[in-house]
XYZ file of C-alpha atoms in Angstrom:
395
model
C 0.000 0.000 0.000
C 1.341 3.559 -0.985
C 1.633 6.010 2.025
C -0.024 9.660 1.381
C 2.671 12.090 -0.483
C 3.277 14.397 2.893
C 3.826 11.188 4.843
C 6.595 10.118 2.216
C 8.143 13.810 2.149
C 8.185 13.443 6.277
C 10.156 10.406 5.853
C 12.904 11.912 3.392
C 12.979 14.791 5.547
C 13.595 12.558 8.689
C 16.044 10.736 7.186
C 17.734 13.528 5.727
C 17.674 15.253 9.393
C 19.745 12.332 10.712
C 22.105 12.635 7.951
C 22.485 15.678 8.765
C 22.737 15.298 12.855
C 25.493 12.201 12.403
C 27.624 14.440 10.441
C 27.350 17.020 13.244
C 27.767 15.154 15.754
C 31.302 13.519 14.104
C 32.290 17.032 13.124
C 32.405 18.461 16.614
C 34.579 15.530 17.512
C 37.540 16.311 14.882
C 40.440 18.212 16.166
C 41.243 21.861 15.235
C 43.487 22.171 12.699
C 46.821 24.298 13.771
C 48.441 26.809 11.729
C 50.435 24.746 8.971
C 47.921 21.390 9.158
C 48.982 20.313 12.540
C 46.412 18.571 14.311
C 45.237 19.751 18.224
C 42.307 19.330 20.152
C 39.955 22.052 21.088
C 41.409 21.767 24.938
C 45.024 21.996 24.103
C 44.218 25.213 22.402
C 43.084 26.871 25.351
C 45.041 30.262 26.576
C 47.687 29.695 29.634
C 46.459 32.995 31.049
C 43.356 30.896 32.438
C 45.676 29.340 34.617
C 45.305 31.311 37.752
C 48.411 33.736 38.124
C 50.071 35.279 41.154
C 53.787 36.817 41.351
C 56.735 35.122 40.616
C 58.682 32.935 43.101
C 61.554 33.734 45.009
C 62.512 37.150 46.464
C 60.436 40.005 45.753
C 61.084 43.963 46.865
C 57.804 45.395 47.988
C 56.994 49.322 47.922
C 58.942 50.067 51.190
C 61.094 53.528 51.273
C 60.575 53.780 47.308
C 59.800 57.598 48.034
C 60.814 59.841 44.819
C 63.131 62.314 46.470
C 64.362 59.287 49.016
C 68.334 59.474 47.645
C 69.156 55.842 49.681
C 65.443 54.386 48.285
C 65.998 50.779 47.099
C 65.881 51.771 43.052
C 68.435 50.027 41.260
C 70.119 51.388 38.235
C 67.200 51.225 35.535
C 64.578 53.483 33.840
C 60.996 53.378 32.183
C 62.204 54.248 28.209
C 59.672 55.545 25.795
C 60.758 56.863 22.169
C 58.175 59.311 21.509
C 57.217 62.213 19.386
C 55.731 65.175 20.473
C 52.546 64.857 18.531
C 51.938 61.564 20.510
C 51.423 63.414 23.876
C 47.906 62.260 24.642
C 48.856 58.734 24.020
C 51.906 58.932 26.237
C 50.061 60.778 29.172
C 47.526 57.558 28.748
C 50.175 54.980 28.795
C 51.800 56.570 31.532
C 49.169 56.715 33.929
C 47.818 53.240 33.844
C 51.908 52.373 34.537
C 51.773 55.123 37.240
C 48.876 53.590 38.510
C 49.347 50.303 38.568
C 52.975 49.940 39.091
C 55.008 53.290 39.113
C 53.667 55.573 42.066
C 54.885 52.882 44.243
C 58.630 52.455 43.243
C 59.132 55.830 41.508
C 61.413 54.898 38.736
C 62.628 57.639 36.340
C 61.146 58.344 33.020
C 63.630 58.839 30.051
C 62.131 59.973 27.271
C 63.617 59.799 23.774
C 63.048 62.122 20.546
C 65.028 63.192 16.908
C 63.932 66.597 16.992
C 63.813 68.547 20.842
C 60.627 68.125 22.990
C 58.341 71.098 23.233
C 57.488 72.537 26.636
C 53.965 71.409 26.780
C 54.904 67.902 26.231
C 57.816 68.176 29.461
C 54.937 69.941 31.653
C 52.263 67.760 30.755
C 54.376 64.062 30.950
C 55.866 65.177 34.198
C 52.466 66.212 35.955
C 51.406 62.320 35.835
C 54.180 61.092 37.683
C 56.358 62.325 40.702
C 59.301 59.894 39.535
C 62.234 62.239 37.891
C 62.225 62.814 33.845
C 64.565 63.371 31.597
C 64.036 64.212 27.962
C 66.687 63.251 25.437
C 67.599 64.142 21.893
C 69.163 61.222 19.851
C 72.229 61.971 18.242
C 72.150 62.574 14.316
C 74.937 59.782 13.621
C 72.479 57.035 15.487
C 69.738 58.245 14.155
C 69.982 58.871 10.434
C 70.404 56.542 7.165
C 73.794 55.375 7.482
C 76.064 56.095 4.476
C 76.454 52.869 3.110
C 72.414 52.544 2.505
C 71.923 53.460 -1.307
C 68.780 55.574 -1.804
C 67.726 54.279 -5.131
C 67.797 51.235 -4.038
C 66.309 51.824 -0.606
C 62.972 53.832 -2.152
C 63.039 50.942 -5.132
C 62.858 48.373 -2.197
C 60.355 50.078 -0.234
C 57.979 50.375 -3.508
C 58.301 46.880 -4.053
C 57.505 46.044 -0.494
C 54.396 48.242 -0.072
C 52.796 46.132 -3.035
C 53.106 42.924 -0.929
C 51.295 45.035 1.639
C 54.331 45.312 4.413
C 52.841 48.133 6.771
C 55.034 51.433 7.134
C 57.658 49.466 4.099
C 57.663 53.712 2.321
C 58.408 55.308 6.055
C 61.834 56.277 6.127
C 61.485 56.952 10.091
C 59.759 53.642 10.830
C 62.922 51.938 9.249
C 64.886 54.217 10.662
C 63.183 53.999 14.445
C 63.773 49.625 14.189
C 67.372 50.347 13.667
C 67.732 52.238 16.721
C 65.409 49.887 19.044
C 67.492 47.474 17.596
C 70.795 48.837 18.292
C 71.521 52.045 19.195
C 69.130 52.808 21.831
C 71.537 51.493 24.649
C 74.314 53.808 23.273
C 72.447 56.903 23.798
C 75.208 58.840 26.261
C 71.860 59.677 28.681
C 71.547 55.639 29.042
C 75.826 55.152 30.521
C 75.068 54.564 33.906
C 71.712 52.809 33.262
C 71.422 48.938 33.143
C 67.899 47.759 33.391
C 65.063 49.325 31.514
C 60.902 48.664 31.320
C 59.679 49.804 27.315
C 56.724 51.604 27.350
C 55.048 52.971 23.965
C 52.111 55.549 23.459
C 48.586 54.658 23.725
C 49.349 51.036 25.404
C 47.555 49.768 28.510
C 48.308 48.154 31.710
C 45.811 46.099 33.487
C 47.004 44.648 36.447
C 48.617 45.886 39.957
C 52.279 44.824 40.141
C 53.261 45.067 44.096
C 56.982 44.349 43.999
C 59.792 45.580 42.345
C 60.313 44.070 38.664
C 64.008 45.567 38.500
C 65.090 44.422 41.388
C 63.251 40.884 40.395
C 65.523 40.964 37.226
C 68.624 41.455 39.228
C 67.664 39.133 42.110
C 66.942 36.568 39.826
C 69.825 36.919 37.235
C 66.934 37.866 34.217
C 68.356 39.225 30.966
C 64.760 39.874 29.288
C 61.492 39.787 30.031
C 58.055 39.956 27.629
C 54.395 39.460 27.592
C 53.630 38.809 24.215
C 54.952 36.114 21.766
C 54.023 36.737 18.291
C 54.681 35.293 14.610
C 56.042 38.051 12.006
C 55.572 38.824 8.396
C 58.047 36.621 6.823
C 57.960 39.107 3.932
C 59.055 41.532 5.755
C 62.590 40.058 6.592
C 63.396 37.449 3.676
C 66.646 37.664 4.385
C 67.287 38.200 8.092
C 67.895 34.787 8.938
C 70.356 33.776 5.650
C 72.335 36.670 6.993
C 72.053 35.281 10.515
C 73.516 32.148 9.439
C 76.363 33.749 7.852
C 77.004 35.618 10.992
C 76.772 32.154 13.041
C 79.124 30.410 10.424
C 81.792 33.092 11.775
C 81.072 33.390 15.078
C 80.129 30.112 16.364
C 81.558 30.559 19.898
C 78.683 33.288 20.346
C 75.765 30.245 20.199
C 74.868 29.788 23.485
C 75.346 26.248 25.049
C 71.399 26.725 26.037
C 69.856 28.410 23.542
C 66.518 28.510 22.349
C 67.236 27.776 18.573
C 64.235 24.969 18.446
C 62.035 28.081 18.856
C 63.617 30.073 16.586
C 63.756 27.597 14.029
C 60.495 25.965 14.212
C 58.937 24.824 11.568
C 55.883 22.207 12.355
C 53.522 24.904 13.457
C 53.660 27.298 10.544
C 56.149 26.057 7.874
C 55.201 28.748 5.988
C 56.342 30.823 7.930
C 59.964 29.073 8.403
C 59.948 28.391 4.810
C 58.876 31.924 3.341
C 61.651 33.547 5.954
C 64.563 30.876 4.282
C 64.449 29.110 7.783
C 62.983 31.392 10.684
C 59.661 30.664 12.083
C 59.346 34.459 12.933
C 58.564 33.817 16.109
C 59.418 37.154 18.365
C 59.091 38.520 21.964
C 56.760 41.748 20.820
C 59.065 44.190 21.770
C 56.398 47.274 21.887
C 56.785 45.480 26.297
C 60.273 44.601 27.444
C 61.766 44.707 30.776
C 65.222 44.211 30.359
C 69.106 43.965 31.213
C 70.800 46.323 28.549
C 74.435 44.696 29.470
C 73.338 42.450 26.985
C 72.758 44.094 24.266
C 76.140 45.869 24.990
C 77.617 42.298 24.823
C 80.212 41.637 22.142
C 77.991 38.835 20.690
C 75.106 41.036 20.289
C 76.993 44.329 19.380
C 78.480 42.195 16.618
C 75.897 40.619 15.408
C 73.938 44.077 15.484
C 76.701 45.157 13.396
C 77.261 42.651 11.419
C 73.052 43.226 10.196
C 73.577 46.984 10.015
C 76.181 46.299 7.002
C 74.028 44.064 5.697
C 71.541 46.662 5.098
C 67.975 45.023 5.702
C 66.801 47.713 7.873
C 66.483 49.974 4.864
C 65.934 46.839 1.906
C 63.584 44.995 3.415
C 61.540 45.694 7.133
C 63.955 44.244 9.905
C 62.031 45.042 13.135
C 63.446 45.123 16.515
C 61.261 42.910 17.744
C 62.945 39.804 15.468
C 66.389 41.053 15.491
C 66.049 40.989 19.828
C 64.385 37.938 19.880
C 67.109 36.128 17.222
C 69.951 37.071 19.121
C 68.661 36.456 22.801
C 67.603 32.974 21.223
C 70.945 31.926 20.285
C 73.474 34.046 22.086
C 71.627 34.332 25.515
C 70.886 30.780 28.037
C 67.529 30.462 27.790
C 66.466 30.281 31.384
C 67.230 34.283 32.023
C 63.574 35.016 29.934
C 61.038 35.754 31.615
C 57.424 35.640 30.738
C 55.859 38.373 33.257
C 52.710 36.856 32.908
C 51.574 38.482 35.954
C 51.506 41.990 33.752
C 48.515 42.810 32.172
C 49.327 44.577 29.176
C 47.533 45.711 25.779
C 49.065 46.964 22.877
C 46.470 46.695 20.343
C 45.572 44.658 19.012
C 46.750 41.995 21.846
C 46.541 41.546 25.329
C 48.753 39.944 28.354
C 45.579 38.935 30.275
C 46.207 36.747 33.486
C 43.424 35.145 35.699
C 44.157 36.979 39.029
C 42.218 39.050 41.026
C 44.661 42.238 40.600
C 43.600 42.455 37.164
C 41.024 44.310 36.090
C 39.331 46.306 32.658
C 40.715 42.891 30.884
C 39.007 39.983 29.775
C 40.971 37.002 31.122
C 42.832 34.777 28.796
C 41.904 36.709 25.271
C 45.186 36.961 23.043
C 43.007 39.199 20.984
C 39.828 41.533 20.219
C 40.493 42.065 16.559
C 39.971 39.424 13.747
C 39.722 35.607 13.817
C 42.676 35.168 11.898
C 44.930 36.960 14.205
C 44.649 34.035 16.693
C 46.608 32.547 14.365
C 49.734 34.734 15.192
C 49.883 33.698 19.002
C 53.940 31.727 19.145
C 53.704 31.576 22.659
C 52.741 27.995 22.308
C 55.978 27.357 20.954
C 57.747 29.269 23.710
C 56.165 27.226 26.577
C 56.749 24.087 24.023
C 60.742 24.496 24.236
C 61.251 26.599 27.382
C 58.802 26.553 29.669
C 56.359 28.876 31.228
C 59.054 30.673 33.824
């Protein structure tokens, strides 16, 4: 006996609905696929900053006799370092008062601010009326600022064309290549910067999220830190085709300067992105965003580093292609530096946008725990912290 036409289209539709709830249900069940095919499950994938977070172990200096015009208070030797123009006051009083507020009025470090061209008065009145820490505003000197001779100009502006049609951000800015040279070495030459060994980077319009209640200089010292970050991130390998060929040459030269415990897995992974490590000739691009850095500058002044600074300088790919600071730090403390002296100050809430340093701890707040990001889906994608706890550890 036929059934009744809508009895027969229920049936199809039933049977389609299953179809249709199996493959669901099977669906939900595959892993994630990682950047570059590798395979992880949904959990694995979940951010370390929902861990819950408190300070570091060991020692810690806490906000006693820290007073700003206390001459025998406990400061150490370092500075909070900001290269700044004057047009980016408003985003510099910002940045400084969530430090000042979170971390700063109770330890009173100085502020050393950095510019090519003098500071107006406003932006001295203004910058010093958020803190009651010392400041000091500094002019860089033409010969560490400016193109160095050896840099041809055709070449440099023929470079830069062919670089802003792959879409490499600031690739026609003369002052942005110009400004990565001198984060990337020169900064710690700066005659203001002699007597000063430990610094905390701090750029316009960031944020800070979380109350810090001990000394982090002193915790760099105590604890025999070189560098310390908040954010791992991958990099344009476009931007620095040649950074890591020229990094090889500089190893096959100097191979005393590798580090007996380096971190040269991280810096030359290649399972998580390979397209990374194969579009940069052998660099994942992983870096320690460099926009945050608390740091030991007696490094940098090292004759590994200073040599290996120089020996990129020559090479020219600050002007010919987009070598950042934030690579060229993170290459040589990966190879030249042990390992074990960087820090991840997870504790330090910290946005520059358009990622965040989130912890789970109750002295964080105006955050949303655990979120690398608030921007696109895709920039998930750029998180190489996973990597960094992978081969190093969490410490």
């Amino acid at each position: 006996m036929a059934f009744p036409k809508p009895f027969r289209f229920l049936a199809a539709f039933s049977i389609v609905l299953c179809f249709f709830l199996l493959f669901q249900s099977f669906r939900s069940s595959t892993p994630i696929a990682k950047p570059g095919g590798k395979q992880e499950h949904e959990a694995d994938l979940k951010d370390a900053n929902f861990e819950p977070t408190g300070e570091p172990g060991g020692k810690l200096w806490r906000a006693d006799d820290y007073a700003a015009d206390n001459p025998n208070s406990p400061r150490i030797n370092a500075t909070l370092l900001s290269l700044v123009r004057n047009q980016e006051l408003n985003g510099m009083i910002q940045a400084m008062g969530d430090l000042e507020r979170t971390w700063n009025h109770k330890f009173n470090y100085p502020w050393t601010f950095f510019n090519d061209v003098p500071f107006t008065d406003e932006f001295k009145i203004k910058t010093q009326a958020v803190t009651k820490a010392k400041c000091y505003y500094e002019i860089i000197p033409k010969e560490h600022w400016d193109v160095p001779p050896w840099i041809n100009t055709a070449l440099f502006e023929e470079s830069a064309l062919m670089l802003k049609e792959q879409k490499i951000q600031y690739a026609d800015l003369v002052s942005y290549h110009q400004m990565c040279r001198w984060n990337s070495g020169m900064f710690y030459k700066h005659p203001a910067l002699a007597n000063t060994r430990y610094y905390w980077r701090v750029e316009p319009k960031v944020h800070f999220f979380c109350d810090v209640d001990y000394d982090v200089f002193r915790y760099m010292q105590d604890h025999n830190k070189t560098y310390g970050f908040t954010i791992n991130l991958y990099d344009d390998p476009k931007s620095i085709p040649s950074l890591w060929p020229e990094t090889e040459k500089f190893l096959a030269q100097h191979p005393e300067y590798l580090h007996k415990n380096n971190a040269m897995d991280w810096v030359t992974d290649k399972l998580r992105r390979p397209l990374h490590n194969e579009n940069a000739n052998g660099y994942s691009t992983c870096h320690f965003w460099s926009n945050f850095e608390i740091a030991d500058m007696e490094f940098w002044r090292s004759k590994a580093y200073e040599d290996y600074f120089n020996h990129l300088d020559r090479a020219g790919g600050f002007f010919y292609e987009r070598w950042g600071d934030a690579p060229v730090h993170s290459i040589g403390l990966g190879l030249f530096e042990d390992k074990s002296k960087i820090h991840w100050f997870r504790d330090i809430g910290y946005q520059h946008i358009p990622f965040f340093n989130c912890p789970n701890s109750p002295n964080c707040k105006g955050c949303q725990t655990g979120l690398l990001t608030d921007g696109e889906k895709f920039l998930f994608e750029e998180d190489c912290r996973p990597n960094w706890f992978k081969y190093v550890g969490k410490g």
